[in-house]
Every structure is written in structure tokens, then in C-alpha cells.
Coordinates of C-alpha atoms in Angstrom, one line a residue:
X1 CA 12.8 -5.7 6.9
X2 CA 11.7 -8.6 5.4
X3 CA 11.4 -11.9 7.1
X4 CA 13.0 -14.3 4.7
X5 CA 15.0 -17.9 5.6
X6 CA 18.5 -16.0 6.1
X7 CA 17.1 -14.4 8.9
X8 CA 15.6 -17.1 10.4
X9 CA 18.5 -19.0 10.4
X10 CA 20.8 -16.4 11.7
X11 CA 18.1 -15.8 14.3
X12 CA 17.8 -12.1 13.6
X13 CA 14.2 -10.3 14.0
X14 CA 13.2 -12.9 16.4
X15 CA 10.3 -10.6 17.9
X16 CA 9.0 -10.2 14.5
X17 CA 9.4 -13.7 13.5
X18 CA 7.4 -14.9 16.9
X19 CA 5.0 -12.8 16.6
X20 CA 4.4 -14.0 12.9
X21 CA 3.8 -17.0 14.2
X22 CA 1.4 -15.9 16.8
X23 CA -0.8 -14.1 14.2
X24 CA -1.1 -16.6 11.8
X25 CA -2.5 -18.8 14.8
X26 CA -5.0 -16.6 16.1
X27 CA -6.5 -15.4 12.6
X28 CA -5.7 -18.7 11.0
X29 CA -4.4 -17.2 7.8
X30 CA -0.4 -17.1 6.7
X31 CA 0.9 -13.7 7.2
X32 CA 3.7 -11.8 5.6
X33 CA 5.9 -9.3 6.3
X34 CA 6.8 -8.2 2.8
X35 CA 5.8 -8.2 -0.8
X36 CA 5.3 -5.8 -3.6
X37 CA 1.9 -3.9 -4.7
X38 CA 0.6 -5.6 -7.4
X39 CA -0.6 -3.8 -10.6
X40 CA -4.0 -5.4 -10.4
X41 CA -4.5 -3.4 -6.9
X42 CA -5.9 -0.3 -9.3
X43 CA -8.1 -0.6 -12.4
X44 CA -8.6 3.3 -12.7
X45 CA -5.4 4.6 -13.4
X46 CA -2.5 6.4 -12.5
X47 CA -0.5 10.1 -11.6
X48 CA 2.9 10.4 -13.2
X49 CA 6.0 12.6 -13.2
X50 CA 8.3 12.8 -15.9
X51 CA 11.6 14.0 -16.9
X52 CA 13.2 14.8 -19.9
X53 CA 17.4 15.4 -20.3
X54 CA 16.5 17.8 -22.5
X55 CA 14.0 20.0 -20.7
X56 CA 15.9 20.9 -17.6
X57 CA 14.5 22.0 -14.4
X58 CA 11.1 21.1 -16.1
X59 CA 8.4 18.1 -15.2
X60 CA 5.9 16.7 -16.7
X61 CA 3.1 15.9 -14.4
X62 CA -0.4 13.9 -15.5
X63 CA -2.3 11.2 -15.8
X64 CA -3.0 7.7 -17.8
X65 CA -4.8 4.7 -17.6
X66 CA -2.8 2.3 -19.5
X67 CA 0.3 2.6 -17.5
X68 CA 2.9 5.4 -16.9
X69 CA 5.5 3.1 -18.6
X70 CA 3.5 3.0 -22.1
X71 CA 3.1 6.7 -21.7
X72 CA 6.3 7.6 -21.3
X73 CA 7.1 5.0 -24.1
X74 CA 3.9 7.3 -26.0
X75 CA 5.3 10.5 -25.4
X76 CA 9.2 9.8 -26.1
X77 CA 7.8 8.7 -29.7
X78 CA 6.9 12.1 -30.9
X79 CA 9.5 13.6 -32.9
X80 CA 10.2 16.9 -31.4
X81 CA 11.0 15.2 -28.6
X82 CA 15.0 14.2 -29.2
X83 CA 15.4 12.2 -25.7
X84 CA 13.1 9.8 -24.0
X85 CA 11.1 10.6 -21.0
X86 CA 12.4 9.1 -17.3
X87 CA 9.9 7.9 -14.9
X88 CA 10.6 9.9 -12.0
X89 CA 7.1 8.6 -9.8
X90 CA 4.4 7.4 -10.4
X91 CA 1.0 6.8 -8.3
X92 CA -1.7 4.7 -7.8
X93 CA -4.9 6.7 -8.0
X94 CA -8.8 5.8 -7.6
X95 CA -9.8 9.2 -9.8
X96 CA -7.2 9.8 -11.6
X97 CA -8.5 12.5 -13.9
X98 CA -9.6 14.3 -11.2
X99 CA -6.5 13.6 -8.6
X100 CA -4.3 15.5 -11.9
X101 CA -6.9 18.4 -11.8
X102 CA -6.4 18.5 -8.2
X103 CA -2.4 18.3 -8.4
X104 CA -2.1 20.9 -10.9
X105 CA -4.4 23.5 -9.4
X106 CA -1.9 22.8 -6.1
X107 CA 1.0 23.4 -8.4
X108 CA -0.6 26.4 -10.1
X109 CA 2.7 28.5 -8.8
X110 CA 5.3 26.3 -10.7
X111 CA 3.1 26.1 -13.8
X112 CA 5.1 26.9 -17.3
X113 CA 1.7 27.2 -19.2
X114 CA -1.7 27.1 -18.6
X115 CA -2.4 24.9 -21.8
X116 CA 0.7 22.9 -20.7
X117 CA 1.2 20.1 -18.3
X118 CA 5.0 21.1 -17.3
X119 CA 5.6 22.8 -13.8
X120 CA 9.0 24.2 -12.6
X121 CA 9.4 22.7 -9.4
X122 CA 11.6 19.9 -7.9
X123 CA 10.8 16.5 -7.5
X124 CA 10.6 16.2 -4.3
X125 CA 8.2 19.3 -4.3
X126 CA 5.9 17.5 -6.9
X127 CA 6.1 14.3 -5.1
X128 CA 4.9 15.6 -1.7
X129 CA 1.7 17.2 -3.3
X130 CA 1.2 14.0 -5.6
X131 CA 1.1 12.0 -2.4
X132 CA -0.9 14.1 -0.5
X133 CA -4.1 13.4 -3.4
X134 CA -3.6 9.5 -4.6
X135 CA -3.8 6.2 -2.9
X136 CA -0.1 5.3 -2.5
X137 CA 3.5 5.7 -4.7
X138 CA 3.2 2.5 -7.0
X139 CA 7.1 1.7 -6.0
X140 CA 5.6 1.2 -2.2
X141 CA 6.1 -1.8 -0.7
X142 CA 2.7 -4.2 1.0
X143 CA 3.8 -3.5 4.1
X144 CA 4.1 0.6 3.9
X145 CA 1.0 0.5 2.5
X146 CA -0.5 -1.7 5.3
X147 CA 0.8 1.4 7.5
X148 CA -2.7 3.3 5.7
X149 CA -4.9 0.7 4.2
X150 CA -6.6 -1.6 6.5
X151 CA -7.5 -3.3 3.6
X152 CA -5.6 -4.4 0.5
X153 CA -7.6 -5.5 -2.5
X154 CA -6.1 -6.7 -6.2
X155 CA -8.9 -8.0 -7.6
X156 CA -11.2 -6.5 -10.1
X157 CA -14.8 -5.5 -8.9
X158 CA -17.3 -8.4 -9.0
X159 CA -21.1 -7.6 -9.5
X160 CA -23.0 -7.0 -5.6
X161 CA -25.7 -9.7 -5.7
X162 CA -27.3 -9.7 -2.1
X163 CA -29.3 -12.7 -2.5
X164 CA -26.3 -14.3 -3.9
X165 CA -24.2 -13.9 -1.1
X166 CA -26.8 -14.7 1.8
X167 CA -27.0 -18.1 -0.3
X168 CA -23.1 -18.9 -0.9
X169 CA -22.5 -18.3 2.9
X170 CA -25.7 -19.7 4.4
X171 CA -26.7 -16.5 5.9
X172 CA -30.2 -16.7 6.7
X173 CA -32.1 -13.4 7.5
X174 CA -35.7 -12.2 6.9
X175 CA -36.7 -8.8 6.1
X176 CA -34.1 -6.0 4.6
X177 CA -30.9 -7.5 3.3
X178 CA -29.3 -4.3 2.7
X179 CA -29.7 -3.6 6.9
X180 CA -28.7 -7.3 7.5
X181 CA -25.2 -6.7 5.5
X182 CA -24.5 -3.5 7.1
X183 CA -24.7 -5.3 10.3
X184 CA -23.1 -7.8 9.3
X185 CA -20.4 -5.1 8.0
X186 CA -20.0 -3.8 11.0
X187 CA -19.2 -6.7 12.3
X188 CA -16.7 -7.5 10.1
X189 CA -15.2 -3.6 11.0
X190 CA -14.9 -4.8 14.3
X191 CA -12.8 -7.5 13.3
X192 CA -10.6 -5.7 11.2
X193 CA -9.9 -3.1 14.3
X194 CA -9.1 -5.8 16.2
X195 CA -6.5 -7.0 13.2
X196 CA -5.2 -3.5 12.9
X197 CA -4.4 -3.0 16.7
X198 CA -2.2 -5.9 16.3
X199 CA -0.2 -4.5 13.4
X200 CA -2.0 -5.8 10.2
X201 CA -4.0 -5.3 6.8
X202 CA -5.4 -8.2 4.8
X203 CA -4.4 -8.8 1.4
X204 CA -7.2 -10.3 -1.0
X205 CA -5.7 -11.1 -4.5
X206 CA -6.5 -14.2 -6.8
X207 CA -9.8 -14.6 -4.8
X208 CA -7.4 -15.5 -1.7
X209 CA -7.0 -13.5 1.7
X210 CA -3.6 -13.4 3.4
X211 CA -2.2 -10.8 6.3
X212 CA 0.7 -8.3 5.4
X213 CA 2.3 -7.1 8.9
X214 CA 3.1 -3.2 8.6
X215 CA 6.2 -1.7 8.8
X216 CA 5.7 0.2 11.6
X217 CA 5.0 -2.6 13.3
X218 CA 7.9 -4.3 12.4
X219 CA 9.9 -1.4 13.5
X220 CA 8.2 -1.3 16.9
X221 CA 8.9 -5.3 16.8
X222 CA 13.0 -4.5 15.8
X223 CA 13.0 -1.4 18.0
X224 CA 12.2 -3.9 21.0
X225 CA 14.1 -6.1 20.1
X226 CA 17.2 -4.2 20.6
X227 CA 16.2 -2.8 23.5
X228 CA 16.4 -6.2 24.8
X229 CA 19.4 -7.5 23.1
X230 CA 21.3 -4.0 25.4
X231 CA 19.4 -5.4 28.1
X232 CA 21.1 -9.1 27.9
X233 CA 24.9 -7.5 26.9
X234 CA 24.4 -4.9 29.9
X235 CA 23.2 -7.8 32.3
X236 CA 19.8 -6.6 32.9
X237 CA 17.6 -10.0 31.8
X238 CA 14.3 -11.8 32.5
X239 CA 12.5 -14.1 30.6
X240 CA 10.2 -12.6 27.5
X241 CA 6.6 -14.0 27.6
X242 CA 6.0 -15.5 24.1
X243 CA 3.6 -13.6 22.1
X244 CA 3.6 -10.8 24.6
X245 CA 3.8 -7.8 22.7

């Protein structure tokens, strides 16, 4: 449902478009409504299912942490294997040698071979489990994501410096930073509650923090919406409070 100029101009999603605006006011940040995960988002690795024309009824589930494109690309290059490998999902996973341990010992049923990483079960079937152990599909969109994450990071991990930090943001404390930035944390939890009870997750890629609005809010947002469109073609109408949602 994404918010993009033809809808504006046709005046479709209104609710969602209004409260857009409202949000960007009162965290004074830009806020979007869709986007897709970038690959930077994961630096460990990721879960994969594969296919293969010639190995019906079979997949091949595992891991990699170059991408599942180059190891598809790897494993169609052997030469017993006469057709290429299809992508059939792929995940985005924090541990992702021990998510595959995890995955297969949850697939154990539909296992071909013990020293083999091909299981006998359906896609969908694989995909339920694969889901159920990594951090998100990597063909989700920002916002369906935003429906888990409260936070949304791309960037690669940066050293912790304590007294580094206190000095770039003038925080001055004496005694125990370590207690003074878990306060200071919790703070900041408080903030992001308040972020998430209005529908959003924070995006921080490129060193730069925007809001991604998530899609169950934006159904909620279209679901009302309708509601009141039936309400002005039946006759039953009263004026709509900006921002009041």
C-alpha cells in the first residue's frame, strides 16, 4: 500500500496520507510507508531453499554468508549437477549456522540423508519452519518488517566507546557510565513505545534515521477509511478530527 504521488493526487489513502503528515510533525523525522530491506540490514548471513528441475519433490535447505544468489550460482557450477538451482526463499538470519542446525533438526522427518542437506517436504512446509527461526524473509518489504522490529538497522556495527559518546552528545554524568547509559536506554525504550503505539519502527541506514509506518497500520488506516467512505455514500457523516486516529 504504498503512499506514492498517484495516490496523492487521486486522493486515495487519505487517512494514511494525513496521518503521515502528523507523524513526521510530532517526531520531526520524514516517514515512509514503503521501501525495500536493504542487504546491508544483515552482516552474518543467510537461510536458503533451493530447487532443482531435476531433483523433483526435493529441497535443498542451508546456509551461506556471501549471498544465496552466489550459492546457488556455486552449487549449479558442479558438474553432476545438469540444471541450475532456483531460489525458492531465502532469509535473513543473525546466527545463521546455527538457525540451519536448528531448521534441520525441525525438519528431521522430511530428511533424504543424514549427511545430506535435501528434505522431502513442500515449500511451503519448509518456509513456515524457516520463518519460525530467522529474523525475516529477505523478499519482505520495510513495512512488514516494521510489523516485528521496533528497530530497523543497516549499518554495520561501530566500536562501543562510552566516553566517546558522553563527549559527542554533551552528556555529562559522574560515576558509572555503564548505569548512566542504561538509563539513559531506557529512556530511549520509552520513546520507542511511544513510536510503536503509533504504528512505527525507525530506520537507521547511511548513518541517517527515518520512520517506516507498518502495514498493519496502514491496513487499520485503509480499513477506516472505508468504513467512512460507506458512511458518506450511505448518508451517515460528521466531520473527522485531523490526526485523530
Amino acid at each position: 500500500m504504498p503512499l506514492n504521488d498517484e495516490f496523492v493526487k487521486e486522493g486515495r489513502y487519505e487517512f494514511i496520507r494525513d496521518e503521515v503528515f502528523r507523524l513526521e510533525a510530532k517526531y520531526s523525522m520524514p516517514i515512509e510507508v514503503s521501501g525495500n530491506i536493504p542487504e546491508t540490514i544483515n552482516a552474518q548471513g543467510w537461510i536458503y531453499i533451493l530447487s532443482n528441475p531435476c531433483m523433483p519433490g526435493l529441497l535443498k535447505i542451508g546456509m551461506t554468508t556471501i549471498s544465496p544468489q552466489a550459492r546457488a550460482k556455486e552449487l549449479s557450477s558442479s558438474t553432476g549437477v545438469p540444471e541450475k538451482f532456483a531460489i525458492e526463499a531465502s532469509y535473513f538470519s543473525e546466527d545463521p549456522r546455527g538457525d540451519e542446525s536448528r531448521i534441520h533438526s525441525a525438519l528431521n522427518d522430511f530428511r533424504l540423508n543424514e549427511s545430506r542437506e535435501f528434505f522431502t517436504c513442500s515449500v511451503a512446509v519448509a518456509d513456515e519452519i524457516c520463518r519460525s527461526f530467522c529474523l525475516c524473509d529477505s523478499k519482505s518489504t520495510l513495512e512488514e518488517i516494521a510489523d516485528d522490529y521496533s528497530i530497523i538497522c543497516a549499518d554495520k556495527p561501530i566500536k562501543l566507546d562510552l566516553h566517546e559518546w558522553f563527549q559527542e552528545f554533551g552528556i555529562t554524568a559522574v560515576g558509572s557510565k555503564t548505569n548512566a547509559l542504561r538509563t539513559i536506554f531506557q529512556m530511549g525504550s520509552e520513546r520507542l513505545d511511544e513510536m510503536s503505539a503509533d504504528g512505527l519502527s525507525i530506520i537507521i541506514e547511511d548513518g541517517e534515521v527515518r520512520g517506516i509506518m507498518s502495514e498493519s497500520h496502514q491496513s487499520w488506516l485503509a480499513y477506516l477509511e472505508e468504513i467512512h467512505e460507506r458512511e458518506i455514500l450511505s448518508g451517515i457523516y460528521g466531520p473527522r478530527p485531523y490526526g485523530g486516529f
